[in-house]
GROMACS .gro file of C-alpha atoms in nm:
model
  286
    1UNK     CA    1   0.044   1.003  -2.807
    2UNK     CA    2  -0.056   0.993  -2.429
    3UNK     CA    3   0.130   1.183  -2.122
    4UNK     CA    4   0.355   0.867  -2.062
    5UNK     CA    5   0.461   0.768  -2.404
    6UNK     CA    6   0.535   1.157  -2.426
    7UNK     CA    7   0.736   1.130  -2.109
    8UNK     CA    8   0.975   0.866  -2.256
    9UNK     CA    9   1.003   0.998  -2.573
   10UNK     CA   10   1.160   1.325  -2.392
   11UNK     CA   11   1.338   1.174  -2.166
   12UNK     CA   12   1.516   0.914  -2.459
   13UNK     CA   13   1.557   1.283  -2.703
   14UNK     CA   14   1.759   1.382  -2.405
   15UNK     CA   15   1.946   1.131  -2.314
   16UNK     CA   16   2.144   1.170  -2.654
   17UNK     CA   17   2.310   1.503  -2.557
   18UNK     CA   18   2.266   1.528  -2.193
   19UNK     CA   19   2.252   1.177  -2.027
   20UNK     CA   20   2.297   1.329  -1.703
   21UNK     CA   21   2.014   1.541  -1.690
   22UNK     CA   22   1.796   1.287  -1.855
   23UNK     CA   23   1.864   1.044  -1.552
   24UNK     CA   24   1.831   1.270  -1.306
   25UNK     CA   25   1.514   1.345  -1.420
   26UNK     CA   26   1.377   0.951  -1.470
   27UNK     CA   27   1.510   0.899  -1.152
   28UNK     CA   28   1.235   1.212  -1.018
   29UNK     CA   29   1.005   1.025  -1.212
   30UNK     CA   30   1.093   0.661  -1.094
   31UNK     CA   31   1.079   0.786  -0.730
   32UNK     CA   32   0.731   0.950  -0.692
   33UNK     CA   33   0.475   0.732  -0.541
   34UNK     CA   34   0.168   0.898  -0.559
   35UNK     CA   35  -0.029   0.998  -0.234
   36UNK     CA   36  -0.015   0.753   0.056
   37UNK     CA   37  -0.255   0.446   0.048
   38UNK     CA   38  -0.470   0.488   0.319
   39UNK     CA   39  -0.588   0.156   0.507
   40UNK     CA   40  -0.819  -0.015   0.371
   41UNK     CA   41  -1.146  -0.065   0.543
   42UNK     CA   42  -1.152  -0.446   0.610
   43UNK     CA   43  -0.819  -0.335   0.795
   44UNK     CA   44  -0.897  -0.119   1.018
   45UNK     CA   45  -0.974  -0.330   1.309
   46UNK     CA   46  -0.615  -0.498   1.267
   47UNK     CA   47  -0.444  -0.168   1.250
   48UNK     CA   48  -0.688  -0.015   1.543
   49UNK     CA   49  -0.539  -0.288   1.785
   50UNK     CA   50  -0.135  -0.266   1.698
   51UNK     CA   51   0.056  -0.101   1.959
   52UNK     CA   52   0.193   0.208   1.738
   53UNK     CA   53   0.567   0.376   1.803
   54UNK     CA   54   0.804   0.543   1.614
   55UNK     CA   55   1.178   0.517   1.532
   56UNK     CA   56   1.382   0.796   1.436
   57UNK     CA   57   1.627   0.622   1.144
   58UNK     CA   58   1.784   0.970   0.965
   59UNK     CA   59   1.559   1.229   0.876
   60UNK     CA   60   1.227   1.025   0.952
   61UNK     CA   61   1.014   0.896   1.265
   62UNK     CA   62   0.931   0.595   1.137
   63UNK     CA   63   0.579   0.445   1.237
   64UNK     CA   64   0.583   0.104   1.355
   65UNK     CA   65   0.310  -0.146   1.458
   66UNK     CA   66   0.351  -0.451   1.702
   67UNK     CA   67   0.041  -0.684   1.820
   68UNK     CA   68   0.020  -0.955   2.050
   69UNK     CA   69   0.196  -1.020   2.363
   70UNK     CA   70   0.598  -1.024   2.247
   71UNK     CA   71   0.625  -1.402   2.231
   72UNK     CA   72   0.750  -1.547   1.922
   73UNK     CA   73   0.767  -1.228   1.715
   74UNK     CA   74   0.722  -1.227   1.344
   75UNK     CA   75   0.849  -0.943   1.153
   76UNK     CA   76   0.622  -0.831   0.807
   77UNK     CA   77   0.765  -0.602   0.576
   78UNK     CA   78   0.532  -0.428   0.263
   79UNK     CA   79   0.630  -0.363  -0.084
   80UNK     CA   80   0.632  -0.083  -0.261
   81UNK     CA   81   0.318   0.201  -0.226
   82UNK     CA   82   0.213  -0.072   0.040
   83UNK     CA   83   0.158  -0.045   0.400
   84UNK     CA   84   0.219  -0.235   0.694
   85UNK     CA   85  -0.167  -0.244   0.689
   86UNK     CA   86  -0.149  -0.444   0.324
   87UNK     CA   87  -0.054  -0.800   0.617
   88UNK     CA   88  -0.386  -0.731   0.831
   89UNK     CA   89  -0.504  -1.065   0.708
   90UNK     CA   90  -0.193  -1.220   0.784
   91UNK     CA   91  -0.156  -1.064   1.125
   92UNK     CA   92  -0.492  -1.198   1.217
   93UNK     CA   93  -0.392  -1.572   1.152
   94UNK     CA   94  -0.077  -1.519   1.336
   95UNK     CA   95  -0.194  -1.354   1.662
   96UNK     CA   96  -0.454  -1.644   1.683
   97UNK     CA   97  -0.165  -1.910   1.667
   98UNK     CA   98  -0.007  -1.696   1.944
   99UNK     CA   99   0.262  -1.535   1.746
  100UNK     CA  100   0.366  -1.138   1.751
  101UNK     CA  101   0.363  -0.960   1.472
  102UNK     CA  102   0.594  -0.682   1.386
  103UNK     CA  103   0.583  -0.454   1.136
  104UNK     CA  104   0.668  -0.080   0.969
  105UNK     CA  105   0.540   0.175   0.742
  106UNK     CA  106   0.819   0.236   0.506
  107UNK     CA  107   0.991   0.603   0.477
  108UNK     CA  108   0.789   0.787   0.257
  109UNK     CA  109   0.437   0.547   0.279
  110UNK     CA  110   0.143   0.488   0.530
  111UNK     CA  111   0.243   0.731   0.867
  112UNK     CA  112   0.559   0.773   0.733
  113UNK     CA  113   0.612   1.072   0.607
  114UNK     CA  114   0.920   1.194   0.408
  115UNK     CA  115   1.083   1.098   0.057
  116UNK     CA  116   1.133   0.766   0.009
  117UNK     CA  117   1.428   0.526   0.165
  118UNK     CA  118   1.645   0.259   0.031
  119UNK     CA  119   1.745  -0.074   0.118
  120UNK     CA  120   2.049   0.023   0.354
  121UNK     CA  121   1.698   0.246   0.569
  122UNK     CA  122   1.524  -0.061   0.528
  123UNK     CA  123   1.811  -0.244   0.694
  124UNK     CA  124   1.857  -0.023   0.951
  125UNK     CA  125   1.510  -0.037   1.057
  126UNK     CA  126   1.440  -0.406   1.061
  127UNK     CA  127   1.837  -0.424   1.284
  128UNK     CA  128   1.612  -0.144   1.580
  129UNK     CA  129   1.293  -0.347   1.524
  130UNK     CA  130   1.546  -0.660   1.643
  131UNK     CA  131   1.681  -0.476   1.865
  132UNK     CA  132   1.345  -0.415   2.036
  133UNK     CA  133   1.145  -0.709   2.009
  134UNK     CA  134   1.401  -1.012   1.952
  135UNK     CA  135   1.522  -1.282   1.734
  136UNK     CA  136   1.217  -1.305   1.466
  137UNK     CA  137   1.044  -1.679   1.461
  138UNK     CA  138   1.029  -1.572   1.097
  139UNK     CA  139   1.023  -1.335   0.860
  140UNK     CA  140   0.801  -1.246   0.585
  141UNK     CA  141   0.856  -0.995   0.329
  142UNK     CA  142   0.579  -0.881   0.002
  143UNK     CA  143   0.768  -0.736  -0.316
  144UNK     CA  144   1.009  -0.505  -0.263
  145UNK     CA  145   1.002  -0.573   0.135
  146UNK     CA  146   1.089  -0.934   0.077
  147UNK     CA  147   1.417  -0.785  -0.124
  148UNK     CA  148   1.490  -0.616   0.176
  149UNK     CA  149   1.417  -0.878   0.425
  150UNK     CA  150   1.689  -1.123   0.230
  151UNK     CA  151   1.924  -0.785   0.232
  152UNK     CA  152   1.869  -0.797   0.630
  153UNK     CA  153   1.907  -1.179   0.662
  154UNK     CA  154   2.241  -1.169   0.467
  155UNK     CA  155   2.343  -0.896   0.695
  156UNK     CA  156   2.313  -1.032   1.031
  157UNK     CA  157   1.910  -1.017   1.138
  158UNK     CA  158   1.892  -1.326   1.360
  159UNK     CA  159   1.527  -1.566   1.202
  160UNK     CA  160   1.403  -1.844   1.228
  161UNK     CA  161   1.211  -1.897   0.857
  162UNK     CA  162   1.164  -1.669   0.540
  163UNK     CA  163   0.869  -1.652   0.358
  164UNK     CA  164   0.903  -1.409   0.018
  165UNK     CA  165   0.585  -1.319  -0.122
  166UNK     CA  166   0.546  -1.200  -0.495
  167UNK     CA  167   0.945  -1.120  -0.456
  168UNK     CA  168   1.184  -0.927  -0.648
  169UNK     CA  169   1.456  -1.117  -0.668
  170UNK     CA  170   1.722  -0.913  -0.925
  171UNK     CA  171   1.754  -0.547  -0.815
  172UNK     CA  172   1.727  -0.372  -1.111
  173UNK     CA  173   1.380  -0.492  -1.120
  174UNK     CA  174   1.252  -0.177  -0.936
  175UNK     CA  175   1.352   0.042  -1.237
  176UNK     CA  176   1.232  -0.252  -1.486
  177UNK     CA  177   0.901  -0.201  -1.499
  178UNK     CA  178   0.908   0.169  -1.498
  179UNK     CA  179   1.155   0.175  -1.806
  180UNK     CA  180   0.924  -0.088  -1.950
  181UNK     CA  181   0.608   0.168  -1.894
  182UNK     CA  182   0.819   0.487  -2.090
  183UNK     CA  183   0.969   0.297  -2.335
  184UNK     CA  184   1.315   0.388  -2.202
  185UNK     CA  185   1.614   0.325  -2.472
  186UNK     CA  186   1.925   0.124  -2.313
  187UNK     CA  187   2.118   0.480  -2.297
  188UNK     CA  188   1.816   0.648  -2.085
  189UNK     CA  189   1.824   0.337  -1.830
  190UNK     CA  190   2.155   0.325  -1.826
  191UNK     CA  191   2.174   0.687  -1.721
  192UNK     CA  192   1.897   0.615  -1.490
  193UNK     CA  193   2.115   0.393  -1.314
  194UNK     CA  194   2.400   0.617  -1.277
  195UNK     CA  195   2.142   0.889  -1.149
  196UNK     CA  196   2.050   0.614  -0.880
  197UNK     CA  197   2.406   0.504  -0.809
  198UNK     CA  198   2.494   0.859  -0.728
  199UNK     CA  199   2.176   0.976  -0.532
  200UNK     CA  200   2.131   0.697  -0.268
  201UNK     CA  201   2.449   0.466  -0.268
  202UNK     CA  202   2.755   0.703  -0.361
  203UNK     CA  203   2.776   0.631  -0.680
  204UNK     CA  204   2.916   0.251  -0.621
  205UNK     CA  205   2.801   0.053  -0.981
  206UNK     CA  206   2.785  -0.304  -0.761
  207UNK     CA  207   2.443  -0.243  -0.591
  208UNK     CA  208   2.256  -0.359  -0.872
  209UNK     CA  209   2.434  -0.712  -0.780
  210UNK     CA  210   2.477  -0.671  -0.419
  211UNK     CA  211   2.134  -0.612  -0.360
  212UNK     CA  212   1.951  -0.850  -0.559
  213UNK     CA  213   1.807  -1.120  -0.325
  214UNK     CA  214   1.967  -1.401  -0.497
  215UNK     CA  215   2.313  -1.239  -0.423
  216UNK     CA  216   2.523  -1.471  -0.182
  217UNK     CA  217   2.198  -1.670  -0.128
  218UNK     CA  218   2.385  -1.951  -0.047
  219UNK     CA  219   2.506  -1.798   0.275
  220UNK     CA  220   2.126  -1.815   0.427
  221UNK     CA  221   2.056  -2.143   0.612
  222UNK     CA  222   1.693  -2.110   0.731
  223UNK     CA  223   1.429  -2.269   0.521
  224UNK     CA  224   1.259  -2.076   0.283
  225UNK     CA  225   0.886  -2.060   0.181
  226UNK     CA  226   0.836  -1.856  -0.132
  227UNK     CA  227   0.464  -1.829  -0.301
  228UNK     CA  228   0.393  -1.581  -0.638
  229UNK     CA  229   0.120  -1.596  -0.860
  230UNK     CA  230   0.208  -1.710  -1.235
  231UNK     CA  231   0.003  -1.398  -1.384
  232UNK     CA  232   0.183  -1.147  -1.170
  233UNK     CA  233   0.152  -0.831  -1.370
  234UNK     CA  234   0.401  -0.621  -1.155
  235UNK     CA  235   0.692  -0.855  -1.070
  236UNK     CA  236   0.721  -1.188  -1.257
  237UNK     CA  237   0.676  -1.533  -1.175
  238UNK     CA  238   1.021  -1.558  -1.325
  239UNK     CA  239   1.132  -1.385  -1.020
  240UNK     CA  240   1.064  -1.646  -0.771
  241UNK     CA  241   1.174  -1.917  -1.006
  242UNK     CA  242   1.554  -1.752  -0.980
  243UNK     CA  243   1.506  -1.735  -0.630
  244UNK     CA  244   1.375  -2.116  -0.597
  245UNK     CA  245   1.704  -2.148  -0.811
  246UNK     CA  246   1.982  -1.960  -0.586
  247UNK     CA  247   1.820  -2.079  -0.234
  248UNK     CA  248   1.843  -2.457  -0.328
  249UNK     CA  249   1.711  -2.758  -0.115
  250UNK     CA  250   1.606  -2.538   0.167
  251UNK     CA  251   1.335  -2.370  -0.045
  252UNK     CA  252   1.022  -2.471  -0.184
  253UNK     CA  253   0.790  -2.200  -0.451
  254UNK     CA  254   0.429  -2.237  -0.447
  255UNK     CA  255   0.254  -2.108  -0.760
  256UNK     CA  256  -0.095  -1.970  -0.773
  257UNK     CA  257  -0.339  -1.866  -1.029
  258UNK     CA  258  -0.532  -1.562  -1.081
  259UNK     CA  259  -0.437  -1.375  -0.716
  260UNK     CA  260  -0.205  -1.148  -0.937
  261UNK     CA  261   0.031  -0.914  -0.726
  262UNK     CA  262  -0.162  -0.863  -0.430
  263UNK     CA  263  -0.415  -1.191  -0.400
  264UNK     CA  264  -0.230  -1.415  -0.194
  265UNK     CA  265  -0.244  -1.158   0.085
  266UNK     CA  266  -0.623  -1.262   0.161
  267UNK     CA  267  -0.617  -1.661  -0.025
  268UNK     CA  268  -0.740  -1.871   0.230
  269UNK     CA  269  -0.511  -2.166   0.108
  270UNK     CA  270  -0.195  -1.912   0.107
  271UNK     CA  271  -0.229  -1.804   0.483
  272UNK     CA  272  -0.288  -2.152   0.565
  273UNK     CA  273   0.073  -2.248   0.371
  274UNK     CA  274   0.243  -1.931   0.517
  275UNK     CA  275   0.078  -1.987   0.908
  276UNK     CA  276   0.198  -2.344   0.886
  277UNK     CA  277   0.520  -2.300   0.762
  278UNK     CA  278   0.576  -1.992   1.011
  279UNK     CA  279   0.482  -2.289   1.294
  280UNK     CA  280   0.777  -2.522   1.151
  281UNK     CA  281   0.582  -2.734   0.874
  282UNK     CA  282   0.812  -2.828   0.603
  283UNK     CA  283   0.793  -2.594   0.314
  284UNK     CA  284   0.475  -2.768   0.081
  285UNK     CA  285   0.614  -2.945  -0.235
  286UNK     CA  286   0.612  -2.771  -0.575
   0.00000   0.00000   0.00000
């Protein structure tokens, strides 16, 4: 039996008499990311040229990256064990159609140092990245950033368009897949929610709903651009498809093949669907 199978084989054992430990410790677990990717090197020259500052949002200084001249900012937010770097191909389209792209390194990932934050951080960085640079011609959000970037939207950020890349749209997904890897009985995840009910959100039960991107998605009025590749191994197609479901009319899913999680990023035909839609193209037909 290997390290992880061992992991979640402990962790279910203990869940039986001590639920509350057992969570607590899943929730250590759930919450380490590794060491920080680094950029990669067909990024550098992108991330060499951003104008780099930092924004002190609770216990961090939070490294953020602008390029271009201000006009017609577009705000980028990563996924998780991402970096604002993970958009350089992205930012490279944009800046040549004389857009501005913004961007962050998440608490806890890229120049960011620290544990890592939640959605409500999240939210409270993208409202002083407003503050500084303006209403956002659109916004465009990878994984777990393009959660947060609906979180924002419902909240008050002021954008023009939304493009979700690869999204999470349910919450819970970002314990799924790591209960999924352990083999986590219902009683280990359920005390794995309570663990991160209590740790980050005050132990309120509702952010599991409140959080998901399709919560209230009615209430969003832009138009909405979503892409994900059908053999997503890390958040699936299905995803999107609820999404494409809760946004209505105003949205329109593209579906790839064989770009996985992270392909679209450098697809030639995906920037050219994101860049147009960012310049006010209707959203391409499923």
């Amino acid at each position: 039996m290997n390290t992880i199978a061992l992991t979640g084989t402990a962790l279910n054992a203990l869940a039986l008499p001590a639920p509350a430990v057992a969570g607590e410790m899943a929730r250590r677990l759930w919450v380490r990311r590794g060491p920080a990717r680094p950029v990669a090197d067909q990024d550098r020259d992108v991330h060499a040229r951003a104008r780099v500052e930092t924004l002190h949002v609770g216990e961090w200084e939070v490294a953020t990256y602008a390029w271009g001249d201000g006009a017609r900012p577009v705000l980028l937010a990563h996924g998780w064990r991402s970096r604002a770097s993970w958009f350089a191909p992205l930012v490279r389209r944009l800046l040549e159609l004389g857009y501005s792209p913004v961007s962050w390194d998440a608490p806890g990932h890229g120049a960011t140092g620290g544990r890592s934050g939640t959605v409500l951080d999240a939210l409270e960085i993208i409202g002083l990245l407003q503050s500084r640079h303006g209403r956002f011609s659109a916004v465009v959000g990878h994984s777990l950033g393009a959660l947060f970037s609906v979180h924002a939207l419902r909240e008050g950020i002021d954008a023009d368009r939304l493009v979700l890349v690869s999204s999470v749209a349910d919450f819970e997904t970002v314990i799924a897949g790591f209960a999924a890897e352990l083999r986590l009985r219902p009683r280990t995840v359920a005390a794995l929610r309570t663990a991160i009910e209590r740790r980050y959100f005050g132990g309120d039960t509702t952010v599991w709903t409140r959080f998901s991107a399709t919560h209230d998605a009615h209430t969003l009025a832009l138009p909405v651009l979503l892409l994900h590749d059908r053999e997503d191994p890390m958040i699936p197609h299905a995803q999107s498809r609820r999404l494409l479901a809760a946004f209505g009319e105003r949205a329109r899913l593209v579906t790839t093949s064989g770009l996985r999680h992270n392909g679209i990023r450098t697809d030639p035909d995906s920037l050219d669907r994101i860049t147009a839609f960012v310049q006010g193209a209707p959203a391409p037909l499923p």
